[in-house]
Coordinates of N, CA and C in Angstrom, one line a residue:
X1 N 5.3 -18.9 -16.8 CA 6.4 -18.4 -17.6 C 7.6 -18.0 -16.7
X2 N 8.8 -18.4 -17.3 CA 10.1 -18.1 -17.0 C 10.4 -17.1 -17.0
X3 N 11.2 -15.9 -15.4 CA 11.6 -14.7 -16.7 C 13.0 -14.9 -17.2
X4 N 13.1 -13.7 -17.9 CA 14.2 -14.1 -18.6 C 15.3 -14.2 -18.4
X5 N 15.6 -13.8 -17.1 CA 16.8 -14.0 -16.4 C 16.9 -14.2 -14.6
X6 N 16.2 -15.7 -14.5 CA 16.8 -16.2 -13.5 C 17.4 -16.0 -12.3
X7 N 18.9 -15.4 -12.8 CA 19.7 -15.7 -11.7 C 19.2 -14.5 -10.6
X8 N 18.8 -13.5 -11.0 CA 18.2 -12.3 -10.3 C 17.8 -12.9 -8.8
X9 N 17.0 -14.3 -8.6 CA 16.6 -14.4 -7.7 C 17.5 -15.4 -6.6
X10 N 18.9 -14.8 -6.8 CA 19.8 -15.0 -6.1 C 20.5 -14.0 -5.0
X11 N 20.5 -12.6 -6.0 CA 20.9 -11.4 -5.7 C 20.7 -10.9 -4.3
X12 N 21.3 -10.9 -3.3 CA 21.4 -10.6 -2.2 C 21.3 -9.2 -1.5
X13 N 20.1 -9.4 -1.4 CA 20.1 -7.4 -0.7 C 20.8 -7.5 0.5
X14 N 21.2 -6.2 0.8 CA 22.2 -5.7 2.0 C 20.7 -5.4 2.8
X15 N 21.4 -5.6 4.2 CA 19.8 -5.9 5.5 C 19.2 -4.7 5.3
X16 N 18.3 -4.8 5.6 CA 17.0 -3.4 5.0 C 16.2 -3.3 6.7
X17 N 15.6 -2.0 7.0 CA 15.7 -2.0 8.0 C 13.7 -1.4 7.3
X18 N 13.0 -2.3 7.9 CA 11.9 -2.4 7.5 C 11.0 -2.2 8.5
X19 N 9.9 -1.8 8.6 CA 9.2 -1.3 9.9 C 7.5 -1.5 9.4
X20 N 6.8 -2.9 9.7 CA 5.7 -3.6 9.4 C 4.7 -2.7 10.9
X21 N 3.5 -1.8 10.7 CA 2.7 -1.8 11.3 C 1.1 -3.0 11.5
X22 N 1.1 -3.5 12.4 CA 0.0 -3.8 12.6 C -1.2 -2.8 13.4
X23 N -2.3 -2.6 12.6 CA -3.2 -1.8 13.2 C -4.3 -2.0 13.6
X24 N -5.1 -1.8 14.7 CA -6.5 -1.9 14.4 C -7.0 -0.8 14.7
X25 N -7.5 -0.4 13.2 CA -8.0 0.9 13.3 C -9.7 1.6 13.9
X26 N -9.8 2.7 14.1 CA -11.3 3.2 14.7 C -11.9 3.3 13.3
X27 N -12.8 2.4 13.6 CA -13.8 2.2 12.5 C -14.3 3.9 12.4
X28 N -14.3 4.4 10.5 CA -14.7 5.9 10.4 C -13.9 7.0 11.0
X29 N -13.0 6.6 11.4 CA -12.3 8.1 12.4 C -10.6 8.0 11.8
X30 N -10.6 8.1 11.1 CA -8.9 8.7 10.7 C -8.3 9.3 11.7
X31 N -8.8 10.4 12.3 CA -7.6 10.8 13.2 C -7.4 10.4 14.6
X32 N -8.4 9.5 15.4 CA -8.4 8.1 16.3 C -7.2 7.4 15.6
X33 N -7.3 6.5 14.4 CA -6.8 5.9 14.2 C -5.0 6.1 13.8
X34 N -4.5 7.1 13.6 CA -3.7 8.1 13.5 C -2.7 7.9 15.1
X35 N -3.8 9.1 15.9 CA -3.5 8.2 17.2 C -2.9 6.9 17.3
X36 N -3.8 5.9 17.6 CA -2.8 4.7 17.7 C -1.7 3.8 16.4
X37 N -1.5 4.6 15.8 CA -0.3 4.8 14.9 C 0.9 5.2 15.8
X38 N 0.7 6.5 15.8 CA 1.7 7.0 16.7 C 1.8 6.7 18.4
X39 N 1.1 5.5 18.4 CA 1.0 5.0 20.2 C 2.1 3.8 20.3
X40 N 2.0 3.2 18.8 CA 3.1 2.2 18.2 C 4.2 2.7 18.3
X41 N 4.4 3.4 17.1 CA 5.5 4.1 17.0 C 6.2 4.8 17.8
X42 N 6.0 4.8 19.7 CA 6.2 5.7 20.9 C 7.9 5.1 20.9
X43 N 7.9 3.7 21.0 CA 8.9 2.6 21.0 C 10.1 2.5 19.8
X44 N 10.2 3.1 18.9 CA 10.8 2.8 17.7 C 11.8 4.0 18.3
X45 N 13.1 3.4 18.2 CA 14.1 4.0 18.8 C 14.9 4.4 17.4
X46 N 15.0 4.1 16.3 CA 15.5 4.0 15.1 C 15.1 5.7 14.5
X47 N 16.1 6.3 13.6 CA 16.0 7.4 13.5 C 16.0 7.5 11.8
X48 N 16.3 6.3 11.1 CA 16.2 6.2 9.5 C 15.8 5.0 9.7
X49 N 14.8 4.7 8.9 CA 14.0 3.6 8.3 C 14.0 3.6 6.8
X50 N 14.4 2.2 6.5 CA 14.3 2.0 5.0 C 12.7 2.1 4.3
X51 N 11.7 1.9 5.0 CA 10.6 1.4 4.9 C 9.4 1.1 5.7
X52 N 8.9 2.1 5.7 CA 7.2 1.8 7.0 C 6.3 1.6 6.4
X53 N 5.4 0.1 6.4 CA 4.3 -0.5 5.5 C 3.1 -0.4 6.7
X54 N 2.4 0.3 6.1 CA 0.8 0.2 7.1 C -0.2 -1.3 6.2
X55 N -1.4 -1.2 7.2 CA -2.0 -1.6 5.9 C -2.9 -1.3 5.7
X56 N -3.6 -2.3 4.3 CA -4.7 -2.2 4.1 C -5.4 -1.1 4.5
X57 N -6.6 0.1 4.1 CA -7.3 1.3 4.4 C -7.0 1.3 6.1
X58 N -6.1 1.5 6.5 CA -5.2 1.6 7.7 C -5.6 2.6 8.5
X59 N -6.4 3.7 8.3 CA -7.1 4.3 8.7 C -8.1 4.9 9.4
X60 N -9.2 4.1 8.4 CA -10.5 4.0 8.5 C -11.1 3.1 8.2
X61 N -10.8 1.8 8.7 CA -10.9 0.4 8.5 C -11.7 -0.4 7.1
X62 N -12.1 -1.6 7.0 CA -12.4 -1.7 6.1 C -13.9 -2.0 5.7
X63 N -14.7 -2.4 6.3 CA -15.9 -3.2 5.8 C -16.8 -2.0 5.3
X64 N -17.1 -1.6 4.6 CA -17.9 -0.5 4.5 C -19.2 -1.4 3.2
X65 N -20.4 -0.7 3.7 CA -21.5 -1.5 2.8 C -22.0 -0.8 1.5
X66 N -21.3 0.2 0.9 CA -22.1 1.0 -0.2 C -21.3 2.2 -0.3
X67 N -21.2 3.0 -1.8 CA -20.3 3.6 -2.5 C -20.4 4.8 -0.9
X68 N -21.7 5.0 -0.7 CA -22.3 6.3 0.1 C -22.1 6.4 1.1
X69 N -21.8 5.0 1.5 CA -20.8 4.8 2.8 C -19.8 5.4 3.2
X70 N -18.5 5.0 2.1 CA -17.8 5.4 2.1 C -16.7 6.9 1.8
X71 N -17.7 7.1 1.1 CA -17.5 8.6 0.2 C -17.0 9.4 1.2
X72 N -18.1 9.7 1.9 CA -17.4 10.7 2.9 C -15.3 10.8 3.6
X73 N -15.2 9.3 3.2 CA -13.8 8.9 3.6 C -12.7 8.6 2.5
X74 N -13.5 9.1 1.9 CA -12.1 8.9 0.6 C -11.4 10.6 0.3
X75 N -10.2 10.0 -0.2 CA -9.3 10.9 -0.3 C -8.9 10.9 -1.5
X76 N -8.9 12.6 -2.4 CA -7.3 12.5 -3.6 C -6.5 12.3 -3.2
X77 N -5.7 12.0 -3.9 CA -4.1 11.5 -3.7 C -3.3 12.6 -4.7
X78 N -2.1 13.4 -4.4 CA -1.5 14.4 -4.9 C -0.3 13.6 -5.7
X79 N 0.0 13.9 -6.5 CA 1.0 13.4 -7.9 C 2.6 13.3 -6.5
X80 N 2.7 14.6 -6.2 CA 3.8 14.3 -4.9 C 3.4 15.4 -3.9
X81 N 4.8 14.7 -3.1 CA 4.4 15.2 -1.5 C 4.2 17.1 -1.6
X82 N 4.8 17.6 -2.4 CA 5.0 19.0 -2.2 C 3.4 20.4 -2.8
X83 N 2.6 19.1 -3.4 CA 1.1 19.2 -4.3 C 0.1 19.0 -2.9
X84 N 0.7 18.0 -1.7 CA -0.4 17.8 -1.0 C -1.4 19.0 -0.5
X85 N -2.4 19.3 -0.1 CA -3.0 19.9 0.8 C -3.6 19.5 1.7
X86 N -3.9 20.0 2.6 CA -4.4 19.7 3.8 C -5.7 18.8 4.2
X87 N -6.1 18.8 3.3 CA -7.8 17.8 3.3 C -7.1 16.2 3.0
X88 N -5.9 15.8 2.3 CA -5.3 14.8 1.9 C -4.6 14.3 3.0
X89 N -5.9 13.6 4.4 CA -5.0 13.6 5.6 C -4.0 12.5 5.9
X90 N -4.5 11.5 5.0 CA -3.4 10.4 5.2 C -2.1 10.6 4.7
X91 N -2.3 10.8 3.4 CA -1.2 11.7 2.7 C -0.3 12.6 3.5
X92 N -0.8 13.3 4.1 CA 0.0 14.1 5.1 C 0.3 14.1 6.1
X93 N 0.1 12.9 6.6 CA 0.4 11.9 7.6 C 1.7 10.6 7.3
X94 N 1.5 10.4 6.3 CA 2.7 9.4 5.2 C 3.7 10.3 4.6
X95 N 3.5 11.9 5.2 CA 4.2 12.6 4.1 C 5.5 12.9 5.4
X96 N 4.7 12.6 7.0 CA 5.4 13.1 8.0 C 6.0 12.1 8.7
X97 N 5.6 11.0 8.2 CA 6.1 10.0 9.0 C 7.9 9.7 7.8
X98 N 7.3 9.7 6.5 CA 9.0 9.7 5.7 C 9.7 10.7 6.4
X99 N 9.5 12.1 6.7 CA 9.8 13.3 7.1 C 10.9 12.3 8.5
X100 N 10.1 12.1 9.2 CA 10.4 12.0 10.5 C 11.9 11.2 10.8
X101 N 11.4 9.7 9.7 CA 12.0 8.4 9.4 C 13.2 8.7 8.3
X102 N 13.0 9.3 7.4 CA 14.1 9.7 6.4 C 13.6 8.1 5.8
X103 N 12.5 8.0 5.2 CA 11.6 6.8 4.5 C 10.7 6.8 3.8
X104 N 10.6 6.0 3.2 CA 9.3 5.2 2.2 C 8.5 4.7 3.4
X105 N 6.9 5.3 2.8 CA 5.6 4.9 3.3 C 4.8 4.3 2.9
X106 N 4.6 3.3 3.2 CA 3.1 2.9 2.4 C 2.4 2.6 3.1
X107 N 0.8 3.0 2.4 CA -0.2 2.9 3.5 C -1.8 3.0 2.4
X108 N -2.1 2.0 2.8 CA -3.6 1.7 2.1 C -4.6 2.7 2.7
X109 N -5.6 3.0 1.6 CA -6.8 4.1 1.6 C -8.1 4.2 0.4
X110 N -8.9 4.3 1.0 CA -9.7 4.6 -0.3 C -9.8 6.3 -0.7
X111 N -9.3 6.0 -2.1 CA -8.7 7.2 -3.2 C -10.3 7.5 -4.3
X112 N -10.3 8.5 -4.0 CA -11.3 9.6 -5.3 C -10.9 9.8 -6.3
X113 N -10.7 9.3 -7.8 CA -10.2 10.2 -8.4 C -11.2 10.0 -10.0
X114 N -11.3 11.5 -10.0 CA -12.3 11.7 -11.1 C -13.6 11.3 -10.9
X115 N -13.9 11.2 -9.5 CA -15.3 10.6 -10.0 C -15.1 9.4 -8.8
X116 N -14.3 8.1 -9.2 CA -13.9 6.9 -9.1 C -13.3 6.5 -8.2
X117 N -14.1 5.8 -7.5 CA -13.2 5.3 -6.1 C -12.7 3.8 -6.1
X118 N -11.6 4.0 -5.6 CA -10.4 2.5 -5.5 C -10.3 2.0 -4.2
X119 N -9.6 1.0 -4.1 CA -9.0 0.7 -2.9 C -7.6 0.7 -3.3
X120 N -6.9 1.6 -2.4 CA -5.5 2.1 -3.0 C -4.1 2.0 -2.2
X121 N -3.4 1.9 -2.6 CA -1.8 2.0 -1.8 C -1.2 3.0 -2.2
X122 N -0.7 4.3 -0.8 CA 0.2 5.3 -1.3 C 1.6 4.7 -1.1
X123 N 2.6 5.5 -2.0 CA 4.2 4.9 -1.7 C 4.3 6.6 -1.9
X124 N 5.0 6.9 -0.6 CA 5.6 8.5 -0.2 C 6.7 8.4 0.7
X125 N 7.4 9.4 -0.3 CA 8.9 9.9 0.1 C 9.2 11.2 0.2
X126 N 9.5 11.9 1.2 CA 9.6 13.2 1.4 C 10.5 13.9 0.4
X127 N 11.6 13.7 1.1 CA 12.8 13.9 0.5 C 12.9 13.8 -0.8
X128 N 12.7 13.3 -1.6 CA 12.4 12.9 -3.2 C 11.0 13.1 -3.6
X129 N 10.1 13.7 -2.7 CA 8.7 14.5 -3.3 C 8.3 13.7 -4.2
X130 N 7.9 12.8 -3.9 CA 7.4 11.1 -4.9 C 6.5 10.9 -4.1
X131 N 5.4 10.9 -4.8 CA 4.0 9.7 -4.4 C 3.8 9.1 -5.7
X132 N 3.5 7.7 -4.7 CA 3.3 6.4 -6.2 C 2.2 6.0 -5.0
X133 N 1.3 5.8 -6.1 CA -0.1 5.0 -6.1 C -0.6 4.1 -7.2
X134 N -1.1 2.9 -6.3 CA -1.1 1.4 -6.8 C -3.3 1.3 -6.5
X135 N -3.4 0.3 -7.1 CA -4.7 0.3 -7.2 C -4.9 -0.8 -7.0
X136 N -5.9 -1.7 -6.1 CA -6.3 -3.6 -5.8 C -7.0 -3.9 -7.6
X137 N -6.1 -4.8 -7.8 CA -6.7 -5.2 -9.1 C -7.5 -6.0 -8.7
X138 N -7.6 -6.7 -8.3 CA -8.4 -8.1 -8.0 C -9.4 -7.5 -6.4
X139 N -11.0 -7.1 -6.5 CA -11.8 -7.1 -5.5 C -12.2 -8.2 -5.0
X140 N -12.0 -8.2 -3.4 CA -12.9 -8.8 -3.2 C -14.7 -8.2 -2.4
X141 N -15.1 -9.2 -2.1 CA -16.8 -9.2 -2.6 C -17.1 -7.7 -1.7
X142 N -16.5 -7.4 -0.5 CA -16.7 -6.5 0.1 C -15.5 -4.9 -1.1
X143 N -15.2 -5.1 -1.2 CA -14.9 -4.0 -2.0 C -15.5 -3.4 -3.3
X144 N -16.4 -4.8 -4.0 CA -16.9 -4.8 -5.0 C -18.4 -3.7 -4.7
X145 N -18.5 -3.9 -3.5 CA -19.7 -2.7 -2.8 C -19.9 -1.4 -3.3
X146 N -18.4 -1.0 -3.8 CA -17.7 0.3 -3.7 C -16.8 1.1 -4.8
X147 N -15.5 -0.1 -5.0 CA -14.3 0.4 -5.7 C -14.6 -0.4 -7.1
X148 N -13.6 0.5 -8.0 CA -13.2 -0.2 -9.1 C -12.3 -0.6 -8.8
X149 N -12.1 -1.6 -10.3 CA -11.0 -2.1 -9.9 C -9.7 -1.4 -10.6
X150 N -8.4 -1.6 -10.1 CA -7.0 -1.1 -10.5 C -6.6 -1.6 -12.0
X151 N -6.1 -1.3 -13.0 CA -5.8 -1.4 -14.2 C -5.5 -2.6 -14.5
X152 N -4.2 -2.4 -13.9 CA -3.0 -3.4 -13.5 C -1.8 -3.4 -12.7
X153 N -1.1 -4.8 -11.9 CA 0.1 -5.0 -11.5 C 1.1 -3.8 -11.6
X154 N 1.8 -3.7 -10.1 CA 3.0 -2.7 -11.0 C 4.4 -3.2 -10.3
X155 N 5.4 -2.7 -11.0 CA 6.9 -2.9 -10.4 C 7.5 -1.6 -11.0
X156 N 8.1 -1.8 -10.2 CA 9.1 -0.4 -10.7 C 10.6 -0.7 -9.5
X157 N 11.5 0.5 -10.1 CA 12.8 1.1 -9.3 C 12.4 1.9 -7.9
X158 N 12.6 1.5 -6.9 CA 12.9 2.5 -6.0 C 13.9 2.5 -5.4
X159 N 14.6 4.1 -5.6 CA 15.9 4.7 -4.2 C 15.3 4.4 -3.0
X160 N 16.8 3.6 -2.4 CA 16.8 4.0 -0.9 C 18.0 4.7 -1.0
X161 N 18.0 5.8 0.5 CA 18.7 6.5 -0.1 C 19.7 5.7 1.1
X162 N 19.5 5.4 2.3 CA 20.5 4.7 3.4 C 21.5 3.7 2.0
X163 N 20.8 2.9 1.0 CA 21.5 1.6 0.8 C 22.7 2.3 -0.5
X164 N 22.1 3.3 -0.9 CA 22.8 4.1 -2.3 C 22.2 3.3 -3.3
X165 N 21.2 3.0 -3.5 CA 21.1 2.6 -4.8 C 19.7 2.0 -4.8
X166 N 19.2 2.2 -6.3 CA 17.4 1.3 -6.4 C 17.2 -0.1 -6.1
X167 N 15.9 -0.5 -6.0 CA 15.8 -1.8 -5.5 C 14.4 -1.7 -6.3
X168 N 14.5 -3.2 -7.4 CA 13.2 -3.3 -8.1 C 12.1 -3.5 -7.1
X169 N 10.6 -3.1 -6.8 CA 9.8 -3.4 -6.1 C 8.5 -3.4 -6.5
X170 N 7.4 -4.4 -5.9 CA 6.5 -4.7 -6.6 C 5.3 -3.8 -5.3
X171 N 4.3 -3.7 -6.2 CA 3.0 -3.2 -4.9 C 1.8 -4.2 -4.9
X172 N 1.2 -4.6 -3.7 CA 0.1 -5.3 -3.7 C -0.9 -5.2 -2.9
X173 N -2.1 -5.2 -3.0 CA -3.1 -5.4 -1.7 C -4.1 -6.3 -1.7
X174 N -4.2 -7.2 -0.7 CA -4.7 -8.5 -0.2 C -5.2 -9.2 -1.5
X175 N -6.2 -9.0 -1.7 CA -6.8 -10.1 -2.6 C -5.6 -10.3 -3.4
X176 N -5.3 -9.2 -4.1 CA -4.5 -9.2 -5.4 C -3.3 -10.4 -5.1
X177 N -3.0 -11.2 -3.7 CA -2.6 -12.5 -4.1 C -2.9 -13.5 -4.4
X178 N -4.4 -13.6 -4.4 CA -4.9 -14.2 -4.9 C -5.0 -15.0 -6.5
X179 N -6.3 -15.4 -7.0 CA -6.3 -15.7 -8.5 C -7.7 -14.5 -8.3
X180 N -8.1 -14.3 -9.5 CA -9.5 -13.2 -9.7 C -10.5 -14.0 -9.6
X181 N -11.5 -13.8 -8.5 CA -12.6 -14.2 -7.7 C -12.6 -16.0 -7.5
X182 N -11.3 -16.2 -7.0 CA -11.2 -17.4 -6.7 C -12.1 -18.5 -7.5
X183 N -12.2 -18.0 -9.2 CA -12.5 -18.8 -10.3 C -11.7 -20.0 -10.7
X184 N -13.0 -21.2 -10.7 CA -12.3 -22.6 -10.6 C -11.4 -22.7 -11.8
X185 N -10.5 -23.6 -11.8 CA -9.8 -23.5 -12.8 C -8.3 -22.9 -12.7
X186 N -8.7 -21.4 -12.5 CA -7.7 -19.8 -12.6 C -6.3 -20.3 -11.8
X187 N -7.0 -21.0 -10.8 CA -5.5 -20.3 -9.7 C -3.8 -20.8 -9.9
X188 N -4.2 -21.4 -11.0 CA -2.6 -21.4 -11.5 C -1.8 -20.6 -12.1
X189 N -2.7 -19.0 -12.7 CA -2.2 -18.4 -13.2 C -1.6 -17.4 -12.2
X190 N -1.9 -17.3 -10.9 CA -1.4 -16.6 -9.5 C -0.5 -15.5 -10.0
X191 N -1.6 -14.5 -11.3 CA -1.4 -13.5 -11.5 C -0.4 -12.4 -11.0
X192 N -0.7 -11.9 -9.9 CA 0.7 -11.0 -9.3 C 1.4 -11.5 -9.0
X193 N 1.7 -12.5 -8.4 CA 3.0 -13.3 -8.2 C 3.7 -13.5 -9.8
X194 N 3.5 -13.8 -10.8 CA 3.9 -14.0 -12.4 C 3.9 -13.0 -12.5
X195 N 3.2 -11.7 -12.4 CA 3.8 -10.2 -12.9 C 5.3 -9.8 -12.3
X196 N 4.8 -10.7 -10.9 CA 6.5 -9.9 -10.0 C 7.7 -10.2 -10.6
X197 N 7.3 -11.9 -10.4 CA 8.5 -13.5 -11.1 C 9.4 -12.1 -12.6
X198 N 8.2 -12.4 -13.3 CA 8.6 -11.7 -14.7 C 9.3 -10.3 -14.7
X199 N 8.7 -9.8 -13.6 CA 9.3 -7.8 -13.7 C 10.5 -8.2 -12.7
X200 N 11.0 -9.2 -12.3 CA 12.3 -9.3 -11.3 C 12.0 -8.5 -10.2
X201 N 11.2 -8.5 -9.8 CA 10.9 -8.1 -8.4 C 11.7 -8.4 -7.2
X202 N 12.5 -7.5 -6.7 CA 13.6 -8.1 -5.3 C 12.3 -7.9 -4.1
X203 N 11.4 -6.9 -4.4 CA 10.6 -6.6 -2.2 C 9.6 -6.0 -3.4
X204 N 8.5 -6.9 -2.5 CA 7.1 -6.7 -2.9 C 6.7 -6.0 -1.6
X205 N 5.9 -5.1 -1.6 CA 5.6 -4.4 -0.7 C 4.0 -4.1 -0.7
X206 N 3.3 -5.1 0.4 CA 2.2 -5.6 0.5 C 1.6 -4.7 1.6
X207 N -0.1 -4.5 1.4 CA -0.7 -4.0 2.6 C -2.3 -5.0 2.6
X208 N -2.9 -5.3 3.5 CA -3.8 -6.0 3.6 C -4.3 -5.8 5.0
X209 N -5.8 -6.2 4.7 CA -6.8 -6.2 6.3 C -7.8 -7.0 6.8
X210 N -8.2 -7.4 7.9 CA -9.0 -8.6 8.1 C -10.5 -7.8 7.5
X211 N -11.3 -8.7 6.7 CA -12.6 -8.6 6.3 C -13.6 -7.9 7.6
X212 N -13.1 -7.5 8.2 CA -14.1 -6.4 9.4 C -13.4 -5.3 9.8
X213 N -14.9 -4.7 10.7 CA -14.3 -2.7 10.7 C -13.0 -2.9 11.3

């Protein structure tokens, strides 16, 4: 499907000053992994960033073999930055890095809530005391170990505050570019890409990880 208005994907954003982490994190150790976060980051001479994308459970890597595995490593996620507490270490780690950057963070994790564990994407902004969290709709086989799955797709408005003004943006994590379990037939419906097409999505804002710790 068409969306309804086209020309959108013409519209020219003004340069965005974007800041892509690649990680390889300590398998189980968040604050190892944290560490070489900030071993990266030594180099970034830039004092406002529009945007710093981690990825995929960026922290505490990914392959994990059973709900029990992982438990111990999952995190709530606080509605906003000003709710966090101190056990919510990534979160307060994403809450210091917008702090630092005068930015938007995103950074994948596996999220607790109620019970229910995800594979998750925070989006945190200090300054505007905003956390948005996104959920992998689409598991794949190693997640299916563990997580549910996410509802659905999302897009929304976000302020930057450098550009003065919102910028529609979509959230995703790895599989979810996919089609759902790479079922024969499916993959023309390349579901999140058609949720984005359709919500006018200008910056999808993707996190993903290689299938090992």
């Amino acid at each position: 499907p068409k969306p309804q208005n086209p020309a959108f994907l013409a519209i020219k954003l003004e340069p965005m000053e974007i800041l892509i982490l690649q990680v390889k994190p300590e398998f189980k150790n968040r604050h190892k992994s944290i560490e070489r976060v900030e071993a990266l980051l030594e180099d970034v001479q830039k004092k406002q960033i529009d945007l710093i994308v981690l990825p995929e459970m960026a922290l505490i890597g990914y392959k994990f073999i059973s709900r029990e595995d992982i438990l111990p490593h999952c995190e709530e996620i606080a509605e906003k930055c000003s709710e966090a507490t101190s056990s919510m270490t990534t979160l307060q780690f994403c809450i210091s890095l917008s702090e630092r950057y005068s930015s938007w963070v995103a950074c994948g994790l596996a999220e607790i809530c109620d019970g229910i564990l995800y594979n998750s994407q925070i989006l945190v902004n200090k300054a505007l005391d905003i956390v948005h969290t996104s959920r992998k709709v689409f598991l794949y086989d190693d997640d299916k170990l563990w997580a549910e799955a996410g509802s659905a797709f999302q897009s929304f408005d976000l302020l930057f505050a450098r550009l003065g003004r919102s910028v529609r943006v979509g959230t995703g994590i790895c599989m979810d570019i996919n089609w759902k379990d790479f079922a024969e037939g499916e993959h023309v419906n390349m579901e999140l890409a058609t949720h984005q097409l359709q919500s006018q999505t200008q910056l999808l804002i993707f996190s993903s990880a290689w299938t090992s710790p």
